[in-house]
């Protein structure tokens, strides 16, 4: 290509760029509007004085209810049958050597509903003697709380050993109580908890015995046949499950748990 052709190409390219630049700068400006801001709710907590005692009472009731809800898991575990039930069910799973079956969600759910079943008479009495009179205005908040605690304390006293109760009475440095009413609730709850743990471990020991026998028989049989490298747990697991199903194990466990509270 000669110099004249190259010069024509350069001139044509320059004209094209100039035309495109003019068209760009002469194009109408399109305004881009920002989307309206989404209002975010703001929570403001103020402490104001009030001359109406009813408003103050309702505020205190709401605060008391929030406090109770925050402590609900601890109250459910430490003052009901939940501790014994969930520990025994965990022992059953461990004795069967099925570490993930049933899963934790099933164990906790079953323990929770068994707790509701066992505690139903106690909670019905609380509802009858304390909650309903309080909602109807027949009892004050303090009176309702005292009446609500009484059936729960009676339940815990029935399941608490005197030795465990004496331990915490001694550690609390209080006078020797003559009646159940003289025992503070903060002393009764830990005594009840360790009593529940002891009972649960006793039941767990009884659960382990037949499954240990199966493990020993399977292990000795494999040793006598010279099958040292074969894990005995792999062979004993089906026999454990077969035994548990044949004796209707879940029925026996649940019935024993419920009867232990009566």
XYZ file of C-alpha atoms in Angstrom:
262
model
C 0.000 0.000 0.000
C 1.391 3.423 -0.972
C 1.607 6.456 1.268
C -1.450 8.055 -0.347
C -3.684 5.088 0.610
C -2.377 5.033 4.149
C -3.007 8.739 4.477
C -6.625 8.309 3.314
C -7.211 5.541 5.887
C -5.857 7.704 8.717
C -8.028 10.654 7.669
C -11.154 8.419 7.512
C -10.455 6.969 10.969
C -9.993 10.410 12.494
C -13.277 11.636 10.979
C -15.130 8.581 12.312
C -13.808 9.105 15.865
C -14.752 12.767 15.738
C -18.301 12.021 14.612
C -18.780 9.431 17.358
C -17.432 11.828 19.992
C -19.784 14.596 18.911
C -22.762 12.254 18.922
C -21.854 11.088 22.449
C -21.564 14.551 23.919
C -24.670 15.784 22.098
C -26.858 12.873 23.318
C -29.549 13.783 25.817
C -28.570 13.239 29.431
C -30.585 10.488 31.064
C -31.107 11.147 34.736
C -30.814 8.103 36.982
C -32.992 8.391 40.033
C -32.000 6.456 43.147
C -34.541 4.074 44.627
C -36.340 5.440 47.674
C -34.787 4.387 50.948
C -36.602 1.611 52.783
C -37.604 2.781 56.261
C -35.993 0.736 59.005
C -37.947 0.440 62.254
C -36.257 1.871 65.280
C -36.730 0.463 68.771
C -36.446 2.996 71.531
C -36.619 2.117 75.211
C -37.290 5.010 77.518
C -37.954 5.140 81.231
C -40.699 7.638 81.907
C -42.498 8.528 85.066
C -46.139 7.590 85.308
C -48.778 8.625 87.768
C -50.984 5.648 86.945
C -50.115 2.610 89.117
C -51.788 0.230 86.653
C -49.345 1.160 83.883
C -46.402 0.541 86.209
C -47.872 -2.810 87.249
C -48.323 -3.950 83.632
C -44.757 -2.929 82.805
C -43.416 -4.916 85.738
C -45.516 -7.917 84.728
C -44.071 -7.804 81.194
C -40.548 -7.560 82.597
C -41.237 -10.473 84.941
C -42.638 -12.554 82.061
C -39.573 -11.890 79.889
C -37.329 -12.948 82.768
C -39.275 -16.178 83.259
C -39.092 -16.969 79.530
C -35.315 -16.486 79.538
C -35.021 -18.914 82.450
C -37.553 -21.390 81.039
C -34.987 -23.955 79.737
C -33.212 -24.106 83.097
C -36.519 -24.347 84.974
C -37.715 -27.119 82.657
C -34.513 -29.141 83.124
C -33.855 -28.620 86.832
C -37.349 -28.813 88.333
C -39.055 -31.511 86.258
C -38.581 -35.125 85.225
C -36.594 -34.114 82.133
C -33.164 -34.831 83.641
C -33.878 -38.458 84.515
C -35.690 -39.182 81.260
C -33.071 -37.769 78.908
C -30.167 -39.429 80.759
C -31.863 -42.844 80.685
C -32.665 -42.531 76.972
C -29.037 -41.592 76.319
C -27.935 -44.699 78.230
C -30.228 -46.841 76.080
C -28.662 -45.512 72.892
C -25.167 -45.993 74.279
C -25.884 -49.554 75.453
C -27.151 -50.466 71.999
C -23.867 -49.095 70.541
C -25.860 -46.992 68.079
C -24.145 -43.677 68.750
C -26.196 -41.614 66.306
C -29.435 -43.616 66.211
C -31.876 -42.377 67.371
C -30.506 -38.888 66.645
C -30.269 -36.240 69.332
C -33.394 -34.470 68.064
C -35.466 -37.620 68.584
C -33.993 -38.262 72.042
C -34.626 -34.694 73.188
C -38.116 -34.613 71.656
C -39.154 -37.901 73.249
C -37.737 -36.801 76.606
C -39.614 -33.519 76.348
C -43.000 -35.099 75.639
C -42.483 -37.763 78.307
C -41.745 -34.907 80.713
C -45.014 -33.229 79.728
C -46.845 -36.509 80.350
C -45.230 -37.097 83.749
C -45.626 -33.510 84.912
C -49.207 -33.100 83.650
C -50.877 -33.635 87.091
C -48.500 -31.156 88.733
C -48.989 -28.503 86.066
C -52.752 -29.025 86.134
C -52.714 -28.274 89.841
C -50.597 -25.162 89.231
C -53.067 -24.005 86.596
C -56.045 -24.650 88.870
C -54.661 -23.190 92.105
C -52.486 -20.331 90.857
C -52.753 -19.362 87.194
C -56.517 -19.240 86.721
C -57.196 -17.368 90.011
C -54.470 -14.892 89.107
C -55.875 -14.270 85.622
C -59.341 -13.755 87.083
C -57.990 -11.249 89.607
C -58.661 -13.335 92.717
C -54.972 -13.587 93.660
C -52.144 -11.101 93.591
C -48.919 -11.823 91.766
C -47.063 -12.770 94.953
C -49.856 -15.054 96.165
C -50.104 -16.749 92.775
C -46.360 -17.344 92.703
C -46.419 -19.003 96.113
C -49.319 -21.254 95.153
C -47.651 -22.132 91.843
C -44.395 -23.178 93.495
C -46.074 -25.445 96.072
C -47.084 -28.340 93.716
C -43.685 -28.258 92.013
C -41.922 -28.389 95.382
C -44.112 -31.337 96.430
C -43.100 -33.201 93.282
C -39.414 -32.523 93.892
C -39.629 -33.575 97.548
C -41.071 -36.962 96.531
C -38.085 -37.637 94.245
C -35.317 -36.163 96.431
C -33.279 -38.332 98.776
C -32.849 -37.184 102.360
C -29.079 -37.618 102.092
C -28.846 -35.248 99.123
C -31.161 -32.740 100.779
C -29.131 -32.866 104.007
C -25.961 -32.189 102.014
C -27.215 -28.897 100.620
C -28.865 -27.878 103.879
C -25.487 -28.303 105.566
C -23.629 -26.472 102.800
C -26.107 -23.577 102.968
C -25.444 -23.116 106.716
C -29.112 -22.949 107.635
C -30.964 -24.440 110.563
C -32.138 -28.000 110.343
C -35.612 -27.841 108.787
C -38.469 -29.508 110.596
C -40.967 -29.488 107.733
C -40.777 -29.211 103.968
C -41.858 -25.591 104.193
C -38.631 -24.772 106.055
C -36.479 -25.902 103.106
C -35.671 -23.032 100.701
C -36.252 -23.628 97.032
C -32.657 -22.798 96.126
C -31.593 -25.674 98.393
C -34.217 -28.100 97.115
C -33.468 -27.721 93.385
C -29.812 -28.914 93.383
C -30.652 -31.712 95.819
C -33.444 -32.830 93.497
C -31.105 -32.692 90.486
C -28.381 -34.914 91.914
C -31.037 -37.335 93.169
C -32.410 -37.532 89.638
C -28.932 -38.156 88.246
C -28.320 -40.962 90.727
C -31.630 -42.629 89.904
C -30.953 -42.273 86.176
C -27.534 -43.898 86.534
C -29.029 -46.784 88.509
C -31.562 -47.387 85.736
C -28.769 -47.088 83.152
C -26.737 -49.778 84.942
C -29.681 -52.170 84.770
C -30.084 -51.403 81.076
C -26.424 -52.143 80.330
C -26.353 -55.636 81.908
C -28.064 -57.698 79.124
C -26.140 -55.904 76.378
C -22.808 -56.476 78.154
C -23.642 -60.190 78.329
C -24.220 -60.230 74.563
C -20.894 -58.453 73.969
C -19.047 -60.959 76.162
C -20.631 -63.964 74.452
C -19.883 -62.641 70.971
C -16.305 -61.689 71.884
C -15.563 -65.090 73.449
C -17.098 -66.888 70.444
C -14.952 -64.944 67.990
C -11.839 -65.599 70.072
C -12.545 -69.341 70.183
C -12.909 -69.414 66.391
C -9.665 -67.530 65.914
C -11.357 -64.519 64.313
C -9.265 -61.984 66.196
C -9.292 -59.285 63.523
C -13.094 -59.152 63.297
C -14.536 -56.420 65.567
C -16.971 -57.996 68.056
C -19.176 -54.882 68.013
C -19.950 -55.450 64.333
C -21.357 -58.891 65.139
C -23.025 -58.056 68.453
C -24.938 -55.019 67.169
C -27.548 -57.024 65.188
C -28.087 -59.347 68.162
C -28.571 -56.348 70.480
C -31.129 -54.855 68.148
C -32.878 -58.226 67.805
C -33.061 -58.655 71.574
C -34.283 -55.083 72.070
C -37.034 -55.541 69.479
C -38.123 -58.966 70.744
C -38.593 -57.772 74.316
C -40.280 -54.538 73.105
C -37.543 -52.457 74.650
C -38.995 -48.988 74.140
C -42.217 -50.041 75.831
C -40.307 -51.409 78.808
C -38.047 -48.367 79.102
C -40.858 -45.838 78.907
C -43.071 -47.773 81.311
C -40.224 -48.135 83.812
C -39.461 -44.415 83.595
C -43.068 -43.397 84.203
C -43.499 -45.909 87.031
C -40.329 -44.650 88.728
C -42.033 -41.293 89.351
C -45.170 -42.802 90.904
